[in-house]
Amino acid sequence: MSGPAAYPARASLQARTALQARAALFLLPLLILSWNTTDSAEAQQSAATNNCVSCHAGLDDEDMSLPVAEWQRSAHLPADIYCQDCHGGNAATMVEDEAHDVEMDFVGLPDPYVVHELCGECHQAQMTNYVPSPHGLEGDFWPNCVDCHSNHEIVQPQASLISIPDNCEDCHEQAIMDDYIALTDRGLEPIVEFRQAAEEIRSAGVPVDLILTQATLARDAYVERASHVFVLEKMVAVVDSLEQVYPSIRKEVETARTEVDTRRRFGWMFIGLFLVAAGVIWLYRRSLPGA
Amino acid sequence: MIRRLSNEVYNWLDDRTEISVIIEFCHRQLTKPVPRHLNWLFSFGTVTLMFFLSQAVSGVFLMIYYEASADTAYESVKYIMEQVRFGWLMRQVHTYGANFMIAFLLLHSVRVFFYGGYKKPRELTWLFGFGLLVVTLAFGFTGYLLPWDQLSYWGTTVGTEIAAATPLIGEYLLILMRGGEIISDVTLTRFFVLHVVLLPWAFIALVTVHLVLIRYKGISPLEGTDVPEKTPEELTKAGGKPFYPQHVMKEAIVVLLVLASMIFMIIYYPLPLHEKADPFNTPVGVKPEWYFLSSYQALKYLPKTIGIIGSGLVVLAILLLPFWDRTPARTPARRPLATSLGILFIVLNIALALLGKISETEMTFMGTRYHFDIYGWPHAIGTVEEPAVLPDMGGEGTE
Ligand code: HEM
């Protein structure tokens, strides 16, 4: 485990830096040239990481190339979830037939009836709730995960998702939607509020670990028992029980806020004290003979 | 009655200790006049000294709970900030104090430079001052590692790597500093010992000589070195004020104002403790502390050995400044070359530090998104589509 070798990315950066810098000493034009090389080197490196991406990005057929752009905007790229995680195949080759090798578990387009199992490999809780829900078995897996979340541009779900006509309003009365939105708001908005407050308080230097842990516990409870259940009565029960614990978290937040205020109040007292002292000394100094 | 008693005590003591000699000496030193051109800029040295004392006090409190080992350092600092009563205050005072101290130390050196304070006969004052600069920067460098968070770990990694580029002995130097190939427990303990034992004593020794020399020679006059310096009597006649109380009060005012602004920073912008150090996870855009940023950035543009030798020569030139800049003039206006070179040097350093600050970051400017590479050079990476602002459901993800 020797220094640079243990951190290949940094080691190569250093090597590159040293090389370029040596070539470019005091020669500005050359230096600018070398900046450009940095770019192409970087581009090559990231392209080399996945062959599905590099080939599909360049395909003329919109249907075949668009998924790349959409996936690049999704929550899955930063989480290192690549094409082959959903479609299977061999990402180590640039030959189409080898890449689409069924021997390497290439599935082509995932079957809409088992998409939930595909996603459920990683999103267990959501699948568990979804399958027995009115949308799952009962609804013949319609809508399925990607009907609601889209195939590739999968982002952190927003409240707005719920009211997008494509998602719910096609099949549901506005009245049910209003109930559903009101319920999720009651369940989830306090958590958002706690987390925002915690960030604010943390930046003021007061510890908020307890608040954050409790908020995460509440969020997990919601995901586990209310999210993707799609049965209003079950959701009401969960939200009601969560509302039992929110007051205690809210109190935690208040205590932390008070601590911030106290620190600031005492801080200002000392600032005032110092300023007054400085003023007094200044006046006294002016009154000294020969000032 | 009380006066009689205290007189008696005084005489009793004096019979045994000749304390009157000391008191007499102190009195003479205190009332010794300082030249009348002393303005607010001349209090930066004292502000620096005050910060050293404050660092000593807050440092002792931190040491009560701090545990210097890779397994416990981070947790103990967290404990200090979250559990120990007023622990957060001690840590904020210590970390902010370090930054303020270095800032005022730099301002002090700049002041001394522009007033020609290093010229004959104050070359030694400059040399000891330079020693203090080195020691203080070493304080900053070693202290930065102690909390053992991601920033400090990787900041120290890149910092020590610079030393590795020294010709011939670089590798050995690196091993010596780190106590091995990588930053580890061993590095932490040796930095800790430097930080709390060796450096403080070195500082005390150096600062004593620095101050004694200043008292002995007095603050430099505005006249050139070719004019004989005034005796204390002449100074008083020329409008010089006694050191105490006039000048001391001026310094007290500055110290109070600086402390007030530090408290303001502490209550509104407390310095955070980041994630715990993770040797296997290099964060992007690792940088050293701001006061090392300009030299760190300069080294990026130069081949390693040339950069190291070059900056070594610059440091040497500053160290030996009084011995090669021997023109008699002291005030800035009367030595235009030195003044402009000084300004150029400062501007260059600020520019390099800014480049270092923006390097490896992204920024939006007039609708275009730019990535700044390691040289701080911008590359357009596309126009920005304003992300739709959607209420978030509080989702943090699932496993
Ligand atoms: C921790 C560090 C230091 C402390 C506590 C300190 C303290 C002081 C103080 C109290 C003075 C009296 C005048 C004034 O404040 O401007 C002074 C003067 C002086 N200092 Fe420092 N100093 C430090 C570092 C330095 C450094 C880094 C240098 C230069 C490399 C330096 C060079 C000088 C010189 C040459 C004088 C005499 C100036 C004159 O007579 O005009 N000092 N120092």
XYZ file of C-alpha atoms and ligand atoms in Angstrom:
733
model
C 0.000 0.000 0.000
C 2.429 2.687 -1.056
C 1.328 6.319 -1.369
C 0.590 7.305 -4.937
C 0.109 3.765 -6.138
C -2.758 3.312 -3.710
C -4.594 6.224 -5.293
C -4.302 5.687 -9.013
C -6.462 8.629 -10.010
C -4.291 11.063 -8.136
C -1.085 9.453 -9.197
C -2.003 9.776 -12.843
C -3.052 13.369 -12.304
C 0.318 14.112 -10.813
C 2.134 12.400 -13.600
C 0.156 14.378 -16.121
C 0.696 17.621 -14.268
C 4.397 17.101 -13.973
C 4.750 16.128 -17.598
C 2.769 19.022 -18.945
C 4.274 21.520 -16.632
C 7.790 20.489 -17.610
C 7.008 20.884 -21.280
C 5.301 24.171 -20.799
C 7.669 26.062 -18.551
C 7.221 29.755 -19.200
C 5.982 29.076 -22.732
C 2.480 30.383 -22.555
C 1.291 29.178 -25.976
C 2.489 25.697 -25.204
C 0.858 25.893 -21.821
C -2.517 26.658 -23.383
C -1.991 23.785 -25.775
C -1.348 21.464 -22.892
C -4.620 22.546 -21.274
C -6.424 21.219 -24.274
C -4.675 17.888 -24.018
C -5.947 17.603 -20.475
C -9.448 17.808 -21.804
C -9.188 15.135 -24.464
C -7.419 12.861 -22.015
C -10.220 13.283 -19.522
C -12.903 12.708 -22.143
C -11.231 9.517 -23.301
C -10.984 8.255 -19.781
C -14.656 8.678 -18.908
C -15.792 7.269 -22.266
C -13.670 4.203 -21.732
C -15.534 3.351 -18.556
C -18.618 1.951 -20.304
C -18.995 0.635 -23.828
C -22.796 0.508 -23.811
C -22.758 4.259 -23.219
C -20.132 5.074 -25.802
C -21.721 3.037 -28.580
C -25.328 3.974 -27.848
C -24.573 7.667 -27.477
C -23.448 7.681 -31.107
C -26.298 5.668 -32.629
C -28.400 7.495 -35.228
C -31.699 6.015 -34.080
C -33.175 8.420 -31.512
C -34.761 5.558 -29.586
C -31.379 3.935 -29.175
C -29.372 7.063 -28.217
C -31.873 8.996 -26.137
C -31.675 6.593 -23.167
C -28.059 7.629 -22.681
C -28.860 11.324 -22.345
C -31.782 10.573 -20.073
C -29.776 8.232 -17.886
C -27.048 10.837 -17.596
C -29.563 13.182 -15.979
C -30.830 10.523 -13.585
C -30.093 9.632 -9.988
C -28.559 6.391 -11.202
C -25.471 7.844 -12.859
C -24.099 9.405 -9.649
C -24.989 6.137 -7.891
C -22.878 4.197 -10.428
C -25.834 2.224 -11.798
C -25.078 1.502 -15.445
C -27.000 0.136 -18.450
C -25.950 -3.445 -17.803
C -27.399 -3.304 -14.282
C -30.877 -3.266 -15.839
C -30.380 -4.686 -19.308
C -27.601 -7.161 -18.651
C -25.007 -7.789 -21.365
C -21.269 -7.414 -21.585
C -20.088 -3.851 -21.032
C -16.454 -4.753 -21.638
C -16.650 -4.987 -25.407
C -17.318 -2.631 -28.263
C -18.657 -5.384 -30.552
C -22.432 -5.168 -30.690
C -23.133 -8.913 -30.776
C -20.815 -9.617 -27.888
C -22.282 -6.737 -25.918
C -25.804 -8.031 -26.472
C -24.813 -11.601 -25.672
C -27.714 -13.440 -24.006
C -25.127 -15.721 -22.442
C -24.117 -12.617 -20.495
C -27.708 -12.189 -19.282
C -28.649 -9.619 -21.888
C -32.420 -9.199 -21.599
C -33.008 -6.546 -24.233
C -36.131 -4.687 -23.142
C -37.115 -5.758 -19.641
C -40.516 -7.393 -19.596
C -43.015 -4.885 -18.133
C -44.473 -7.631 -15.960
C -41.213 -8.236 -14.166
C -39.773 -4.715 -14.142
C -40.684 -4.502 -10.452
C -38.439 -7.463 -9.744
C -35.615 -5.860 -11.663
C -35.889 -2.601 -9.746
C -36.704 -4.513 -6.578
C -33.268 -6.092 -6.567
C -32.032 -2.809 -5.254
C -35.233 -1.127 -4.057
C -36.564 -3.915 -1.900
C -38.916 -1.894 0.280
C -40.683 -0.287 -2.669
C -41.197 -3.612 -4.396
C -42.490 -5.297 -1.286
C -45.164 -2.663 -0.909
C -45.889 -2.348 -4.584
C -46.574 -6.002 -5.333
C -49.650 -6.415 -3.098
C -50.867 -2.871 -3.870
C -53.840 -2.085 -6.126
C -51.270 -1.319 -8.820
C -49.351 -4.556 -8.415
C -50.730 -8.062 -8.662
C -54.215 -6.685 -8.230
C -53.815 -4.256 -11.089
C -51.865 -6.681 -13.229
C -48.680 -4.671 -12.667
C -50.168 -1.650 -14.262
C -48.811 0.898 -13.748
C -45.359 -0.587 -13.068
C -42.278 1.134 -11.632
C -41.180 2.731 -14.891
C -44.678 3.833 -15.886
C -44.499 6.157 -12.914
C -40.771 6.824 -12.683
C -39.920 6.726 -16.427
C -37.416 4.321 -17.941
C -34.179 6.233 -17.701
C -34.661 9.725 -16.413
C -35.211 8.388 -12.939
C -34.770 11.220 -10.452
C -35.600 11.708 -6.840
C -39.409 11.590 -6.874
C -41.027 14.943 -6.387
C -44.425 15.797 -5.007
C -45.294 16.978 -8.492
C -44.908 13.438 -9.761
C -48.110 12.597 -8.032
C -50.185 15.050 -10.006
C -48.570 14.648 -13.394
C -51.482 13.666 -15.622
C -49.444 10.840 -17.117
C -48.860 9.349 -13.747
C -52.062 9.326 -11.810
C -54.709 11.493 -13.327
C -55.186 9.279 -16.337
C -56.692 6.639 -14.135
C -57.871 8.522 -11.058
C -60.373 11.104 -9.973
C -58.890 14.323 -8.701
C -60.573 13.682 -5.331
C -58.461 10.581 -4.632
C -55.388 12.454 -5.732
C -56.128 15.314 -3.370
C -56.475 12.869 -0.510
C -53.276 11.114 -1.463
C -51.295 14.340 -1.772
C -52.650 15.652 1.512
C -51.603 12.420 3.199
C -48.074 12.347 1.796
C -47.701 15.990 2.719
C -48.739 15.309 6.278
C -46.352 12.399 6.487
C -43.338 13.746 4.672
C -43.335 17.516 4.933
C -42.354 17.636 8.607
C -39.350 15.454 7.747
C -38.267 17.874 5.045
C -38.749 20.711 7.488
C -36.657 18.940 10.188
C -33.850 18.299 7.764
C -33.780 21.880 6.541
C -33.814 23.192 10.098
C -31.039 20.759 11.011
C -28.852 21.985 8.144
C -29.374 25.568 9.250
C -28.575 24.768 12.873
C -25.563 22.692 11.941
C -24.093 25.571 10.006
C -24.425 27.627 13.178
C -22.202 25.103 14.933
C -24.721 23.266 17.102
C -24.828 19.467 16.759
C -27.916 18.023 15.068
C -27.048 14.340 14.728
C -29.961 13.325 16.942
C -32.452 15.305 14.874
C -31.129 13.835 11.657
C -31.193 10.276 12.950
C -34.769 10.662 14.083
C -35.793 12.244 10.785
C -34.201 9.352 8.905
C -35.927 6.817 11.125
C -39.258 8.488 10.419
C -38.532 8.613 6.708
C -37.575 4.923 6.692
C -40.748 4.041 8.544
C -42.762 5.908 5.947
C -40.995 4.230 3.037
C -41.356 0.844 4.626
C -45.025 1.092 5.544
C -46.734 3.851 3.558
C -44.808 4.439 0.359
C -46.092 2.458 -2.686
C -48.870 0.936 -0.608
C -51.526 2.942 -2.448
C -54.233 2.088 0.031
C -55.382 5.226 1.750
C -56.463 3.604 5.031
C -53.100 1.943 5.526
C -51.356 5.211 4.808
C -53.555 7.091 7.282
C -52.567 4.672 10.035
C -48.860 5.135 9.335
C -49.075 8.907 9.076
C -51.066 9.060 12.307
C -48.443 7.087 14.183
C -45.667 9.240 12.725
C -47.459 12.322 13.913
C -47.109 10.921 17.406
C -43.320 11.214 17.243
C -43.018 14.477 15.309
C -43.654 16.698 18.362
C -40.648 15.240 20.157
C -38.413 15.830 17.124
C -39.828 19.326 16.846
C -38.881 19.916 20.474
C -35.371 18.728 19.721
C -35.189 21.274 16.903
C -36.433 24.022 19.203
C -33.843 23.201 21.864
C -31.084 23.342 19.295
C -32.411 26.646 17.945
C -32.420 28.087 21.452
C -28.806 27.031 21.868
C -27.912 28.894 18.681
C -29.731 31.979 19.923
C -28.050 31.825 23.315
C -24.614 31.611 21.741
C -25.366 34.592 19.551
C -26.798 36.621 22.408
C -23.758 36.084 24.593
C -21.502 36.657 21.611
C -23.094 40.032 20.997
C -22.806 40.870 24.682
C -19.072 40.355 24.516
C -18.777 42.214 21.230
C -20.617 45.112 22.833
C -18.439 44.929 25.915
C -15.249 44.996 23.859
C -16.437 47.870 21.716
C -17.394 49.900 24.768
C -14.044 49.122 26.392
C -12.258 50.179 23.224
C -14.262 53.399 23.162
C -13.490 54.176 26.789
C -9.781 53.591 26.272
C -9.863 55.769 23.199
C -11.509 58.635 25.096
C -9.158 58.272 28.030
C -6.182 58.256 25.718
C -7.315 61.467 24.075
C -7.635 63.116 27.460
C -3.997 62.398 28.287
C -1.697 65.441 28.260
C -0.153 66.164 24.865
C -2.734 64.227 22.891
C -1.848 53.204 56.964
C -2.140 50.873 53.985
C 0.549 52.799 52.204
C 2.848 52.411 55.226
C 2.192 48.701 55.308
C 2.844 48.216 51.634
C 5.975 50.281 51.882
C 7.123 48.023 54.618
C 6.460 44.911 52.625
C 8.208 46.473 49.670
C 11.268 47.330 51.701
C 11.343 43.900 53.257
C 11.234 42.327 49.809
C 13.757 44.731 48.422
C 16.234 43.980 51.183
C 16.142 40.372 50.153
C 15.666 40.516 46.404
C 16.643 43.961 45.202
C 13.313 44.032 43.504
C 13.602 47.788 43.162
C 16.185 47.286 40.434
C 13.736 45.229 38.446
C 10.896 47.633 39.040
C 13.068 50.551 38.115
C 14.081 48.727 34.928
C 10.520 47.930 33.998
C 9.440 51.470 34.656
C 12.159 52.835 32.424
C 11.260 50.400 29.671
C 7.587 51.169 29.913
C 7.924 54.921 29.776
C 10.561 54.893 27.057
C 9.155 57.045 24.275
C 8.116 55.682 20.898
C 8.405 57.870 17.778
C 5.378 59.971 16.901
C 4.884 58.398 13.444
C 3.557 55.197 14.996
C 0.093 54.644 13.566
C -2.412 51.812 13.837
C -0.379 49.624 11.489
C 2.261 49.345 14.169
C -0.003 47.323 16.426
C -0.117 44.231 14.195
C 2.888 42.689 15.953
C 1.141 42.988 19.284
C -2.081 41.572 17.871
C -0.094 38.569 16.663
C 1.446 38.164 20.091
C -1.974 38.374 21.731
C -3.186 35.622 19.453
C -0.265 33.447 20.470
C -1.304 33.808 24.090
C -4.917 33.089 23.212
C -3.823 30.018 21.257
C -1.857 28.820 24.265
C -4.847 29.156 26.586
C -7.453 27.621 24.273
C -4.926 24.977 23.226
C -4.432 23.837 26.810
C -8.181 23.424 27.195
C -8.393 21.426 23.986
C -5.529 19.207 25.113
C -7.500 18.131 28.148
C -9.868 16.162 25.918
C -7.960 15.696 22.686
C -6.575 12.206 22.058
C -3.872 12.023 19.427
C -4.361 8.742 17.639
C -5.943 7.921 14.321
C -8.741 6.027 16.029
C -9.654 8.649 18.575
C -8.572 12.070 17.287
C -11.671 12.755 15.242
C -14.045 11.438 17.880
C -12.374 13.427 20.621
C -12.662 16.663 18.638
C -16.302 15.876 17.945
C -16.773 15.224 21.631
C -15.164 18.547 22.476
C -17.482 20.347 20.077
C -20.665 18.581 21.084
C -20.430 17.415 24.667
C -17.826 19.374 26.595
C -19.208 22.523 28.171
C -17.820 25.461 26.166
C -15.733 22.965 24.223
C -17.164 24.378 21.005
C -16.005 27.812 22.073
C -12.472 26.618 22.788
C -12.219 24.911 19.439
C -13.641 27.865 17.541
C -11.334 30.269 19.341
C -8.389 28.016 18.562
C -9.148 27.404 14.870
C -10.234 30.953 14.132
C -7.374 32.231 16.266
C -4.907 30.294 14.110
C -6.252 31.918 10.961
C -6.363 35.383 12.489
C -2.873 34.987 13.903
C -1.402 34.104 10.537
C -3.322 36.889 8.836
C -1.986 39.472 11.269
C 1.464 37.985 11.146
C 1.486 38.496 7.384
C 0.139 42.035 7.789
C 2.860 42.711 10.360
C 5.611 41.495 8.023
C 4.184 43.602 5.216
C 4.137 46.632 7.520
C 7.744 46.039 8.502
C 8.718 45.660 4.874
C 7.127 48.875 3.649
C 8.473 50.943 6.545
C 11.968 49.582 6.000
C 11.924 48.366 9.595
C 14.406 45.599 8.793
C 17.237 47.936 7.864
C 20.369 48.581 9.862
C 20.573 48.097 12.829
C 17.489 45.829 12.962
C 18.650 42.969 10.757
C 18.559 40.547 13.677
C 15.021 41.574 14.580
C 14.060 40.615 11.033
C 15.880 37.279 11.232
C 14.171 36.319 14.469
C 10.889 37.558 13.069
C 11.412 35.299 10.081
C 12.017 32.406 12.438
C 8.690 33.239 14.055
C 7.030 33.180 10.654
C 8.383 29.706 9.974
C 7.347 28.466 13.403
C 3.857 29.944 13.102
C 3.297 28.425 9.670
C 4.519 25.127 11.083
C 1.936 25.538 13.855
C -0.710 25.951 11.197
C 0.500 23.017 9.145
C 0.774 20.569 12.036
C -2.409 21.764 13.721
C -4.395 21.305 10.534
C -3.922 17.537 10.658
C -4.951 17.094 14.279
C -8.767 16.959 13.862
C -8.206 14.076 11.450
C -11.067 14.901 9.128
C -11.115 14.455 5.352
C -9.944 17.989 4.681
C -7.071 17.835 7.110
C -5.988 14.370 6.031
C -5.869 15.123 2.330
C -4.688 18.690 2.776
C -1.708 17.309 4.664
C -1.191 14.641 2.032
C -0.784 17.191 -0.739
C 1.181 19.479 1.564
C 3.772 16.864 2.405
C 3.954 15.804 -1.235
C 5.444 19.192 -2.027
C 8.390 18.359 0.201
C 8.897 15.129 -1.739
C 9.871 17.156 -4.792
C 12.971 18.528 -3.104
C 15.970 17.363 -5.112
C 18.062 14.512 -3.674
C 16.513 14.330 -0.205
C 12.855 14.663 -1.201
C 11.873 11.055 -0.610
C 13.613 10.945 2.772
C 12.017 14.227 3.767
C 8.605 12.863 2.921
C 9.183 9.723 4.960
C 10.520 11.819 7.811
C 7.457 14.048 7.859
C 4.944 11.261 7.473
C 6.794 8.640 9.437
C 6.072 6.230 6.591
C 4.729 6.070 3.092
C 1.315 7.499 3.845
C -0.232 9.764 6.449
C -1.051 7.541 9.389
C -1.170 7.275 13.132
C 2.593 7.819 13.179
C 2.243 11.101 11.307
C -0.442 12.253 13.674
C 1.630 11.677 16.794
C 4.717 13.383 15.455
C 2.671 16.367 14.287
C 1.047 16.464 17.709
C 4.374 16.527 19.518
C 5.615 19.283 17.238
C 2.436 21.234 17.714
C 2.172 21.125 21.497
C 5.765 20.763 22.658
C 8.509 21.749 20.260
C 6.914 24.627 18.390
C 5.565 26.453 21.455
C 8.972 26.495 23.112
C 10.678 27.496 19.890
C 8.156 30.299 19.583
C 8.694 31.504 23.117
C 12.457 31.552 22.673
C 12.301 33.383 19.360
C 9.680 35.887 20.406
C 11.610 36.783 23.542
C 14.664 37.711 21.529
C 12.490 39.483 18.951
C 10.865 41.643 21.611
C 14.059 42.324 23.543
C 15.715 43.509 20.352
C 12.775 45.797 19.594
C 12.856 47.251 23.109
C 16.585 47.648 22.891
C 16.747 49.345 19.504
C 13.368 51.045 19.593
C 11.014 51.233 16.638
C 12.770 52.298 13.477
C 12.575 55.980 12.540
C 11.333 57.303 9.215
C 14.699 58.785 8.351
C 17.184 56.730 6.364
C 19.901 54.597 7.913
C 22.436 57.338 7.084
C 20.908 59.645 9.716
C 21.900 58.835 13.312
C 18.928 57.578 15.308
C 17.473 59.712 18.074
C 18.098 59.030 21.750
C 15.005 58.661 23.966
C 15.407 62.252 25.139
C 15.554 63.543 21.587
C 12.534 61.419 20.717
C 10.494 62.944 23.531
C 11.533 66.396 22.403
C 10.441 65.567 18.850
C 6.957 64.697 20.083
C 7.440 61.002 20.898
C 4.910 59.548 23.366
C 5.726 57.204 26.216
C 5.217 53.554 25.358
C 2.951 53.299 28.374
C 0.202 54.382 28.559
C -0.193 56.020 25.132
C 0.996 53.330 22.767
C -0.172 50.415 24.878
C -3.680 51.840 24.851
C -3.656 52.187 21.108
C -2.724 48.534 20.865
C -5.363 47.565 23.411
C -7.999 49.218 21.244
C -6.881 47.313 18.167
C -6.765 44.043 20.101
C -10.308 44.588 21.387
C -11.637 45.347 17.913
C -9.945 42.290 16.437
C -11.312 40.077 19.215
C -14.803 41.476 18.678
C -14.650 40.625 14.985
C -13.417 37.128 15.804
C -16.380 36.588 18.119
C -18.659 37.756 15.328
C -17.174 35.193 12.975
C -17.453 32.467 15.593
C -21.135 32.986 16.278
C -22.218 33.456 12.677
C -19.730 31.410 10.646
C -18.374 28.701 12.949
C -15.769 26.488 11.330
C -17.131 22.979 10.857
C -15.596 19.604 11.514
C -15.845 17.627 8.282
C -16.244 13.904 7.668
C -13.746 11.674 9.394
C -10.551 11.039 7.424
C -10.797 8.138 4.993
C -7.459 7.103 3.472
C -9.231 5.161 0.718
C -11.465 7.918 -0.503
C -9.817 10.948 -2.069
C -12.222 13.873 -2.166
C -12.149 16.022 -5.319
C -10.230 19.275 -5.347
C -7.976 18.702 -2.333
C -6.248 21.899 -1.307
C -4.045 23.066 1.532
C -4.994 25.949 3.858
C -5.331 29.443 2.389
C -1.922 30.606 3.557
C -0.208 27.841 1.598
C -2.466 28.172 -1.412
C -0.393 30.637 -3.442
C 2.794 28.586 -3.266
C 0.841 25.384 -3.839
C -0.709 26.892 -6.945
C 2.615 28.310 -8.192
C 4.151 24.848 -7.968
C 1.479 23.499 -10.300
C 2.745 25.640 -13.173
C 6.373 24.691 -12.772
C 8.268 21.459 -13.158
C 8.608 20.021 -9.663
C 12.317 20.480 -9.002
C 12.471 23.932 -10.568
C 9.429 24.953 -8.566
C 10.908 23.748 -5.298
C 14.312 25.286 -5.933
C 12.662 28.487 -7.148
C 10.463 28.890 -4.113
C 13.422 27.971 -1.906
C 15.334 30.844 -3.464
C 12.422 33.240 -2.948
C 12.229 32.258 0.721
C 15.995 32.702 1.053
C 15.774 36.124 -0.573
C 13.150 37.191 1.952
C 15.157 35.796 4.839
C 18.289 37.671 3.777
C 16.448 40.819 2.717
C 18.225 43.142 5.181
C 21.593 42.014 3.858
C 21.079 42.700 0.186
C 18.679 45.627 0.360
C 21.099 48.057 1.970
C 19.906 51.349 0.533
C 19.548 53.889 3.321
C 15.975 55.069 2.583
C 13.176 53.721 4.783
C 9.850 55.286 3.788
C 8.075 53.683 0.800
C 8.013 56.853 -1.307
C 11.759 57.188 -1.202
C 12.500 53.671 -2.451
C 10.154 53.210 -5.398
C 11.811 50.035 -6.691
C 11.492 48.103 -3.452
C 7.967 49.400 -2.944
C 6.782 48.367 -6.399
C 8.481 44.989 -6.152
C 6.781 44.483 -2.797
C 3.378 45.379 -4.201
C 3.975 43.141 -7.207
C 4.900 40.252 -4.926
C 1.757 40.706 -2.840
C -0.509 41.024 -5.884
C 1.087 37.937 -7.425
C 0.492 35.955 -4.266
C -3.113 37.036 -3.991
C -3.698 36.214 -7.661
C -2.132 32.768 -7.265
C -4.170 32.100 -4.154
C -7.357 33.070 -5.983
C -6.458 30.820 -8.897
C -5.837 28.063 -6.404
C -9.171 28.747 -4.788
C -11.191 28.451 -8.002
C -9.196 25.579 -9.467
C -11.068 22.297 -9.678
C -14.430 23.963 -9.103
C -17.378 24.858 -11.302
C -19.072 28.179 -11.607
C -21.864 29.725 -13.657
C -21.084 33.017 -15.330
C -23.603 34.792 -17.566
C -25.564 31.637 -18.239
C -22.578 29.498 -19.145
C -21.230 26.849 -16.847
C -17.439 26.751 -16.496
C -15.152 24.161 -15.068
C -11.844 25.456 -13.740
C -9.050 22.944 -14.239
C -6.165 22.433 -11.839
C -4.490 25.545 -13.273
C -7.577 27.615 -12.496
C -8.219 27.962 -16.225
C -11.912 28.048 -17.233
C -13.456 25.616 -19.705
C -17.046 26.119 -20.825
C -18.987 22.933 -20.189
C -22.298 24.005 -21.645
C -25.125 26.362 -20.965
C -27.223 25.921 -17.900
C -30.788 24.856 -18.012
C -32.128 26.172 -14.773
C -33.160 23.066 -12.882
C -36.886 23.180 -12.267
C -37.432 23.952 -8.629
C -39.619 21.185 -7.366
C -40.648 20.588 -3.795
C -38.763 17.652 -2.496
C -40.424 14.725 -0.813
C -37.753 14.368 1.808
C -36.470 11.305 0.034
C -32.956 10.368 0.855
C -32.930 7.101 -0.932
C -33.156 3.500 -0.114
C -30.653 0.763 -0.035
C 4.596 35.544 15.640
C 5.211 36.437 15.293
C 5.629 37.876 15.604
C 5.366 38.648 16.693
C 4.534 38.239 17.926
C 6.000 39.913 16.466
C 5.939 40.991 17.339
C 6.460 42.239 17.060
C 6.137 43.422 17.752
C 5.174 43.523 18.953
C 6.833 44.451 17.168
C 6.736 45.939 17.548
C 6.268 46.805 16.387
C 5.058 46.399 15.679
O 4.205 45.722 16.271
O 4.931 46.665 14.453
C 7.624 43.876 16.124
C 8.503 44.568 15.322
C 9.244 43.993 14.287
N 9.035 42.774 13.737
Fe 7.874 41.350 14.503
N 6.650 39.881 15.273
C 6.436 38.652 14.709
C 6.879 38.227 13.490
C 7.724 38.931 12.654
C 8.090 38.548 11.327
C 7.537 37.297 10.590
C 8.968 39.480 10.855
C 9.652 39.525 9.500
C 10.102 38.541 8.858
C 9.141 40.446 11.904
C 9.997 41.537 11.844
C 9.951 42.597 12.706
C 10.819 43.744 12.640
C 11.987 43.939 11.663
C 10.371 44.608 13.629
C 10.942 45.980 13.951
C 10.167 46.961 13.131
C 10.554 48.395 13.386
O 11.359 48.619 14.270
O 10.012 49.217 12.641
N 8.363 40.104 12.975
N 7.365 42.523 16.065
